[in-house]
CSV table of C-alpha atoms (C1' of nucleotides) in Angstrom, one decimal:
chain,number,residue,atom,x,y,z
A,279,UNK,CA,-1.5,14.9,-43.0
A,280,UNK,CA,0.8,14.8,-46.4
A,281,UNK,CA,0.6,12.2,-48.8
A,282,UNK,CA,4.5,11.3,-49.9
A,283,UNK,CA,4.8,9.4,-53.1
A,284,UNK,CA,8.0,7.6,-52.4
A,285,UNK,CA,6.7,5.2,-49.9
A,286,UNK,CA,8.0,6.9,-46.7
A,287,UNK,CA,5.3,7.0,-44.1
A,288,UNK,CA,4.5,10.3,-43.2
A,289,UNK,CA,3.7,11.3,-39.2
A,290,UNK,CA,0.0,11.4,-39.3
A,291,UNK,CA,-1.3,13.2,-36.6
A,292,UNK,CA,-2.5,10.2,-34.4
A,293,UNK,CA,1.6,9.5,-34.5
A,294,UNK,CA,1.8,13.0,-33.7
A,295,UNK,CA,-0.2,12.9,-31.2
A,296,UNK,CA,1.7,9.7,-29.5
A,297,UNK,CA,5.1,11.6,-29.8
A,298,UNK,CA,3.5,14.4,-27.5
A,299,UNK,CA,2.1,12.0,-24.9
A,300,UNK,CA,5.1,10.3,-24.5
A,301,UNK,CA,6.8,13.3,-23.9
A,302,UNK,CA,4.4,14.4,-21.3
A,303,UNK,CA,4.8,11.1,-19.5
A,304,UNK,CA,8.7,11.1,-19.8
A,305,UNK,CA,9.5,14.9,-18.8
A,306,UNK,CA,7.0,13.8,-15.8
A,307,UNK,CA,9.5,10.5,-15.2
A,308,UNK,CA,6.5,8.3,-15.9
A,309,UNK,CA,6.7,5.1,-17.5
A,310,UNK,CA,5.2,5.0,-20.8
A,311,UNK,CA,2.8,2.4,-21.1
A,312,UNK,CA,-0.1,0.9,-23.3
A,313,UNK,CA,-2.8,1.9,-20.5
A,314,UNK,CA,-1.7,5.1,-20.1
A,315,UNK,CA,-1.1,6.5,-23.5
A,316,UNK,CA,-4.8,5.0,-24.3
A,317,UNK,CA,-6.3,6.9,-22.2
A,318,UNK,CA,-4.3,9.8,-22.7
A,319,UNK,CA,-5.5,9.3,-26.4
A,320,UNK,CA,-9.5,8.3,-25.4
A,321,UNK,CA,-9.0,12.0,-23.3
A,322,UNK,CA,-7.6,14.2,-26.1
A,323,UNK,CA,-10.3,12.7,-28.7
A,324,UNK,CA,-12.9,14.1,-26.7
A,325,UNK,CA,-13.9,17.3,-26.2
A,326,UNK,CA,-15.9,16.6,-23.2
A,327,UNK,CA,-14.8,15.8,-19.6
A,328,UNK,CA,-15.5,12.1,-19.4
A,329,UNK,CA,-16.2,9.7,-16.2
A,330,UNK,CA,-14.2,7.1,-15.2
A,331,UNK,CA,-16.5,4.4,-16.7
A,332,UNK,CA,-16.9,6.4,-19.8
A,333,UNK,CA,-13.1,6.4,-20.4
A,334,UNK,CA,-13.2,1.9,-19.4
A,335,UNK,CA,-15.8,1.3,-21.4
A,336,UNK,CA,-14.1,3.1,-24.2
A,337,UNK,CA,-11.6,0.5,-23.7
A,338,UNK,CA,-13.1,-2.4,-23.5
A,339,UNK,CA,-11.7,-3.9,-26.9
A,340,UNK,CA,-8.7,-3.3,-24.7
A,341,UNK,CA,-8.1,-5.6,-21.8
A,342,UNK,CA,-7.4,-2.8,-20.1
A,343,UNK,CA,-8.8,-2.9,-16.3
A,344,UNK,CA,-10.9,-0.5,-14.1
A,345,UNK,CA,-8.7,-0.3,-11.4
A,346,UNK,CA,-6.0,0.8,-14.0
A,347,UNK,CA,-8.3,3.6,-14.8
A,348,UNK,CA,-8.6,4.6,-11.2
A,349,UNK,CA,-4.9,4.4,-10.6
A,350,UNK,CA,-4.1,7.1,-13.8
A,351,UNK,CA,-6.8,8.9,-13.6
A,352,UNK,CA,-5.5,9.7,-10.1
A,353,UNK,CA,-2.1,9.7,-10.6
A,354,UNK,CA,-2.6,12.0,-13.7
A,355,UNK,CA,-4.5,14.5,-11.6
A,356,UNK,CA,-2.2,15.0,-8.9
A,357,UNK,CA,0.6,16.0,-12.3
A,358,UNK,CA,-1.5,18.1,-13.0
A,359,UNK,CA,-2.5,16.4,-16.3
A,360,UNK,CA,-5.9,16.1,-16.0
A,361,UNK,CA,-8.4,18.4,-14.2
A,362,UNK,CA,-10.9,16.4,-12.1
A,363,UNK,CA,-14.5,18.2,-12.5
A,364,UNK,CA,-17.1,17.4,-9.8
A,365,UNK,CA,-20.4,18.0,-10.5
A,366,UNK,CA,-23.6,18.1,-8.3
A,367,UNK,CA,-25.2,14.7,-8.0
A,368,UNK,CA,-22.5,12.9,-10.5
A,369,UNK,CA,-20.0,11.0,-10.9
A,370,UNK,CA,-16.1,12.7,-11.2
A,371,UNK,CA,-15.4,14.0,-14.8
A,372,UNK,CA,-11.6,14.5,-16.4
A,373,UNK,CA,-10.5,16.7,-19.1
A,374,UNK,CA,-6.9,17.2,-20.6
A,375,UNK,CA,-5.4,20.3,-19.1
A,376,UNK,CA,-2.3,21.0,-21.1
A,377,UNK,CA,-3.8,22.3,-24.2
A,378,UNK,CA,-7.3,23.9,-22.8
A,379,UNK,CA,-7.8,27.2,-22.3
A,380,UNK,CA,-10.2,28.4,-19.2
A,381,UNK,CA,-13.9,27.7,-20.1
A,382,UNK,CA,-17.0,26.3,-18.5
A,383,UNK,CA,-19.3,23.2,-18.5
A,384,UNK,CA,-23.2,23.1,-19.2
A,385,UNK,CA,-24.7,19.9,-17.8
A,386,UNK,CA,-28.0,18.6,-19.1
A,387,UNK,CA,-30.6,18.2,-16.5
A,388,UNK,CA,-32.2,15.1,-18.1
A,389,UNK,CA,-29.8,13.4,-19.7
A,390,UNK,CA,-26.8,14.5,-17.3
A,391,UNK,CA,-24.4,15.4,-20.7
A,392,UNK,CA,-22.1,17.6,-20.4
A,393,UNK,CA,-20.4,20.1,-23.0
A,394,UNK,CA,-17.9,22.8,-22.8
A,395,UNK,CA,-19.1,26.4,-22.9
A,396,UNK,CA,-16.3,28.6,-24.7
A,397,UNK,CA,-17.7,32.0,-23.1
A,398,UNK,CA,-17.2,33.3,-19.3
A,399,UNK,CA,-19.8,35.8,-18.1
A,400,UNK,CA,-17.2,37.3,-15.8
A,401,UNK,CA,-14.9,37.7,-18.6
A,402,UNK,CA,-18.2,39.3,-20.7
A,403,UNK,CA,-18.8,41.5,-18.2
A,404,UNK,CA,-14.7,42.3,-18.1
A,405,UNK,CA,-15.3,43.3,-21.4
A,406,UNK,CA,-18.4,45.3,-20.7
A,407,UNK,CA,-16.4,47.6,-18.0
A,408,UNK,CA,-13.2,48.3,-20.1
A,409,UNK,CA,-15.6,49.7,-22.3
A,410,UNK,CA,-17.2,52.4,-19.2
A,411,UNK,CA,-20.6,50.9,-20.3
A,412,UNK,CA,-23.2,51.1,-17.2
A,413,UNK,CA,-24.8,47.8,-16.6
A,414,UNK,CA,-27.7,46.8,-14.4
A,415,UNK,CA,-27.4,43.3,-13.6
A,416,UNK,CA,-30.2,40.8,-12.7
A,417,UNK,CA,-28.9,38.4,-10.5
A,418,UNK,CA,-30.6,35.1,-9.0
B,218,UNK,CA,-38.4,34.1,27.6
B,219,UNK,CA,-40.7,35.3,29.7
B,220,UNK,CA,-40.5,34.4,33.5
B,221,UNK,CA,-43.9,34.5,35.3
B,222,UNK,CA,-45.0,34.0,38.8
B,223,UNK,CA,-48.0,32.1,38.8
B,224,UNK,CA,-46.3,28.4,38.1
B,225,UNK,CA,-48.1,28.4,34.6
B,226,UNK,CA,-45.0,27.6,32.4
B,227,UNK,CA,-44.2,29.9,29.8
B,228,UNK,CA,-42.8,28.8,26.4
B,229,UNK,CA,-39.4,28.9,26.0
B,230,UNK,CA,-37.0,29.3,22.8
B,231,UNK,CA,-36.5,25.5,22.9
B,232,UNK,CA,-40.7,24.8,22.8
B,233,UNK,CA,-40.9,27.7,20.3
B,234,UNK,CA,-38.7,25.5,17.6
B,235,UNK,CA,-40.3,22.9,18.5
B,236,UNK,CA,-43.4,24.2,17.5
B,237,UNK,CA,-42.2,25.8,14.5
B,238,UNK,CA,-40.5,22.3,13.6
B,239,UNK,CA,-44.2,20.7,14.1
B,240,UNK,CA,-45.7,22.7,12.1
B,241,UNK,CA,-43.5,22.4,9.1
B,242,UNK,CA,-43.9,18.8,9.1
B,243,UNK,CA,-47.4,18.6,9.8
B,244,UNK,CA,-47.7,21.4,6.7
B,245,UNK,CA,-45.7,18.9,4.3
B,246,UNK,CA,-47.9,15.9,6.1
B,247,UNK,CA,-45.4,13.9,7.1
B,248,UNK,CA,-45.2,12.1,10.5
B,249,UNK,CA,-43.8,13.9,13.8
B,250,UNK,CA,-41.1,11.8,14.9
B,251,UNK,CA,-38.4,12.3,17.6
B,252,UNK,CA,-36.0,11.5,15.1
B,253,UNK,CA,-37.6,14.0,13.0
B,254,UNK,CA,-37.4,16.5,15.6
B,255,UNK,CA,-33.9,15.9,16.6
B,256,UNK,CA,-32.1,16.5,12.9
B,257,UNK,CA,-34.1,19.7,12.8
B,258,UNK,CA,-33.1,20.7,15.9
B,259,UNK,CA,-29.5,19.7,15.2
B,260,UNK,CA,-29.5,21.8,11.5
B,261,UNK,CA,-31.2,25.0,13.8
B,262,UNK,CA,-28.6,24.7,16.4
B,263,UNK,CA,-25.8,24.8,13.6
B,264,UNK,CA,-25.5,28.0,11.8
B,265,UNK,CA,-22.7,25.5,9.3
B,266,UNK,CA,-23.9,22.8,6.9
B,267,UNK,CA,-23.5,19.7,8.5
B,268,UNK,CA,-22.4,16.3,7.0
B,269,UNK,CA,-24.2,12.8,7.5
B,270,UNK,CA,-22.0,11.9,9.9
B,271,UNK,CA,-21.7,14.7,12.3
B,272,UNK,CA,-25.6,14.9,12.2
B,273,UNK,CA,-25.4,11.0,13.2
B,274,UNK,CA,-22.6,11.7,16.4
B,275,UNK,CA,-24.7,14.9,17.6
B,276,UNK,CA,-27.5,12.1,17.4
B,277,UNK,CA,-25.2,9.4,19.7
B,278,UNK,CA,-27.0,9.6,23.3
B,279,UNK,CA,-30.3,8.8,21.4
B,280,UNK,CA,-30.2,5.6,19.5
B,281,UNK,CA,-31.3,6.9,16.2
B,282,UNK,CA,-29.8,4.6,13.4
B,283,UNK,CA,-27.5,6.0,10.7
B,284,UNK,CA,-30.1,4.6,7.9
B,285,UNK,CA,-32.8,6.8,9.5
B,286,UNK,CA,-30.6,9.8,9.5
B,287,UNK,CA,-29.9,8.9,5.9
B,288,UNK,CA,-33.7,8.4,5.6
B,289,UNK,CA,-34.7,11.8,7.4
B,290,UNK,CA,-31.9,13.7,5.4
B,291,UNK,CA,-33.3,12.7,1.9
B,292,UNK,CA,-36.8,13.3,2.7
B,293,UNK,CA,-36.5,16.4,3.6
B,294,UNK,CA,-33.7,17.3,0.6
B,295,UNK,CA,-37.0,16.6,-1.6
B,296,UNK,CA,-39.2,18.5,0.7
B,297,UNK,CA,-36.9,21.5,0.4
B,298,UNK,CA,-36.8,21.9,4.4
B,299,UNK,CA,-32.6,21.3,3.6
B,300,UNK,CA,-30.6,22.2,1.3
B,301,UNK,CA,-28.1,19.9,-0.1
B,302,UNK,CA,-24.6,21.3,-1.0
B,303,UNK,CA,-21.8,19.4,-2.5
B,304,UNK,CA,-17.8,20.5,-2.0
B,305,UNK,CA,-15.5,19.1,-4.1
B,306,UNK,CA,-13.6,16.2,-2.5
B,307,UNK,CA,-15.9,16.4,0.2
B,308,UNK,CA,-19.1,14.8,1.7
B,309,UNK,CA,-23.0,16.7,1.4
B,310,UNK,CA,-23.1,18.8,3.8
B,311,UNK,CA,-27.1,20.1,4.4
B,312,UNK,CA,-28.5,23.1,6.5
B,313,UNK,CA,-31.8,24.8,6.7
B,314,UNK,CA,-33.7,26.3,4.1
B,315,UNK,CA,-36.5,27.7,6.0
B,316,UNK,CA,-35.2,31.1,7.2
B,317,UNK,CA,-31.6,31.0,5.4
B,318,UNK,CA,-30.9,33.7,3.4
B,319,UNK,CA,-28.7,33.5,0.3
B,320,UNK,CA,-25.1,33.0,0.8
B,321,UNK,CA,-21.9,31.3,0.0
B,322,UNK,CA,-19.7,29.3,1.9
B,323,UNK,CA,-16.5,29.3,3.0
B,324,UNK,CA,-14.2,26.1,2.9
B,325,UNK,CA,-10.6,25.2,5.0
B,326,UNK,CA,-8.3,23.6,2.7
B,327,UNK,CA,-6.4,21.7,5.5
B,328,UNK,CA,-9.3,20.9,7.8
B,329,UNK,CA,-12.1,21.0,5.6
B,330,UNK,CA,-13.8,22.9,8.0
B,331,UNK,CA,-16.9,25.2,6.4
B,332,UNK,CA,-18.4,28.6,7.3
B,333,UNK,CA,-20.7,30.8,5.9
B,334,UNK,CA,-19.8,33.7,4.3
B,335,UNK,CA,-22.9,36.5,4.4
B,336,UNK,CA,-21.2,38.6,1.6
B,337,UNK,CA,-22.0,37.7,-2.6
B,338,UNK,CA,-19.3,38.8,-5.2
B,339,UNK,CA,-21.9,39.2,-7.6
B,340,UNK,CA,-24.1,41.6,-5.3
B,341,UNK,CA,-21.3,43.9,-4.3
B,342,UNK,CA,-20.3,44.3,-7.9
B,343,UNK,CA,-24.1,44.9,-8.5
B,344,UNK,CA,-23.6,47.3,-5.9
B,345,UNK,CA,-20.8,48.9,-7.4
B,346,UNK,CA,-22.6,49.4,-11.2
B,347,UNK,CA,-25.7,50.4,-9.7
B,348,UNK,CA,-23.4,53.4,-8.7
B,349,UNK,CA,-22.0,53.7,-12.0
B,350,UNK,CA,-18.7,53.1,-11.1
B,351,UNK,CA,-16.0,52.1,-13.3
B,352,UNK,CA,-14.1,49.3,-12.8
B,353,UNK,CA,-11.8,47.4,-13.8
B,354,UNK,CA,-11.6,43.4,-12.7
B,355,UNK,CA,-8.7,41.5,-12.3
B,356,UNK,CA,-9.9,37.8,-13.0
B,357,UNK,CA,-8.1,34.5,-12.4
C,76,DA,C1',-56.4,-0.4,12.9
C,77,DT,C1',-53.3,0.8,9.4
C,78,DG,C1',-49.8,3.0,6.8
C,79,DG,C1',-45.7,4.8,7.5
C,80,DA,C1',-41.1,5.3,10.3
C,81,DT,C1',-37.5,3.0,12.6
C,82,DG,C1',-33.7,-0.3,13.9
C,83,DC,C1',-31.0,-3.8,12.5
C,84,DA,C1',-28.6,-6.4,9.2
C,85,DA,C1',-27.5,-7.3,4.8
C,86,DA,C1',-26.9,-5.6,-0.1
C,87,DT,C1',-25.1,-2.4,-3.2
C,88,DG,C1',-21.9,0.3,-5.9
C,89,DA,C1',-18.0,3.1,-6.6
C,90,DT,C1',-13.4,3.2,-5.4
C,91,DT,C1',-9.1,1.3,-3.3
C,92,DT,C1',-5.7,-2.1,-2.1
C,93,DG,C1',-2.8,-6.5,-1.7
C,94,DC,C1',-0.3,-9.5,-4.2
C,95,DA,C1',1.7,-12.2,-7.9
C,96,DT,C1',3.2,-11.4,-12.6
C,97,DG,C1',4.9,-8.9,-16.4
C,98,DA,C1',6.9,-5.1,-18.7
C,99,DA,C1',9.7,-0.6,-18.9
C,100,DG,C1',14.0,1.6,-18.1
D,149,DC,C1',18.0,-6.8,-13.4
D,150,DT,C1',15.3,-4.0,-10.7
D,151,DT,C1',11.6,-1.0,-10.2
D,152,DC,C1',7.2,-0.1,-11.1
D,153,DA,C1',2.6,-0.8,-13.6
D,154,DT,C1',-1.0,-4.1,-14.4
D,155,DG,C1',-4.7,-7.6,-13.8
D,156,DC,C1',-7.3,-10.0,-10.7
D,157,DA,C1',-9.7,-10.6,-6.5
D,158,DA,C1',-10.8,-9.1,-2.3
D,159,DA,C1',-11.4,-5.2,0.9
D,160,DT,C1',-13.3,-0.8,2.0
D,161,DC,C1',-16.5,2.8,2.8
D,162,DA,C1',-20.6,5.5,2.1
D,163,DT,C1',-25.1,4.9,1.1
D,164,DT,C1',-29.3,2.1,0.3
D,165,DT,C1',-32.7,-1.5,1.0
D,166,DG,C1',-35.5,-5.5,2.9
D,167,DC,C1',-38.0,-6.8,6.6
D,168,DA,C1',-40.0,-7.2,11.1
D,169,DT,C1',-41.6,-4.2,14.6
D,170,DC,C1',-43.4,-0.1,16.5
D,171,DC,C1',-45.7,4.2,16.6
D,172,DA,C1',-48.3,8.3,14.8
D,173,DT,C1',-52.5,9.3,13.0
DNA sequence: ATGGATGCAAATGATTTGCATGAAG
DNA sequence: CTTCATGCAAATCATTTGCATCCAT
């Protein structure tokens, strides 16, 4: 963010941020709406997939209604804008696809949290065989 | 099955799971039921994890309710007699425990249809380094 | 005889849908 | 101005639960 002295708003990166989702909504021919870009913006500010009542309740200041969730949830995962994570004995989870790379989930036992793993055995052990090393695994 | 000659009845296949089933419920003490006896019978029969449901129409000449079937199901999900998998956009499916083997399964896209698969990524690559072979994986 | 399993019906909880209204293009 | 998204309420669908009865132990 740059601080101008001559009273012209700079973009800050939340307006950044707003120029990019509408973007993604228009080259999709999707209307741009307050709903949508919310929870665009509720999905990009969080790191971890969320659940459909986590992303209402993070709107509640927002009149913003549950079966509006459902609908773009849904109608953002069949673009292909959000990936729709289902984990044993949870609820569906959604996570921004267009700026992730490939990476995993770790999901708390107790508390059922769940936070992105940046590391892939398989692409460890990729690593391990361009370099000829021998391995003995241990699986199970 | 052995056929004899002197009337006494031998003990066919059928009596034999019967048995078996017995004893595993009488080992966890819980209650032999018909019911009981029937979803184990139905899980043996079926070499593919079964839904709710199809357990429930297998179930339809008997009267057995769909709450006992849920009932039956999640008892014996805590017992560990079944094991409880979970395909995305799909239903629990459960199948034996008791003399299953590890292995993955196998699921149709358009019919949802699921088979088992008796072969493991994992152990064939094992397989592969425990021969020091090199190789080089091509993933995603 | 007594606690637990079942059938039946009703409750629950997440998700979906119908419809009237309002906003986006 | 016309199409489509939204809010609200009601419907749906799988699963669970309360309760009276029945059965296994």
């Amino acid at each position: 963010m740059t601080i101008q002295k001559n009273n012209v708003k700079s973009i800050s990166d939340k307006d950044f941020t707003l120029e990019e989702f509408k973007l993604i909504l228009s080259s999709l021919s999707q209307r741009i709406t307050e709903p949508r870009l919310d929870i665009l913006g509720i999905l990009k500010e969080n790191h971890n997939p969320l659940t459909i009542s986590e992303i209402h309740s993070k709107l509640k200041n927002k009149k913003t209604d549950l079966a509006t969730v459902y609908r773009t949830i849904n109608l953002f995962a069949e673009l292909r804008v959000v990936n729709e994570i289902d984990f044993k004995d949870e609820f569906k989870r959604y996570e921004l696809i267009y700026d992730r790379h490939h990476h995993h989930h770790i999901v708390c036992r107790k508390c059922k949290n769940v936070e992105n793993v940046e590391t892939c055995v398989l692409d460890d052990l990729e690593n391990l065989l361009k370099k000829r090393v021998t391995v003995k695994l241990h699986i199970r």
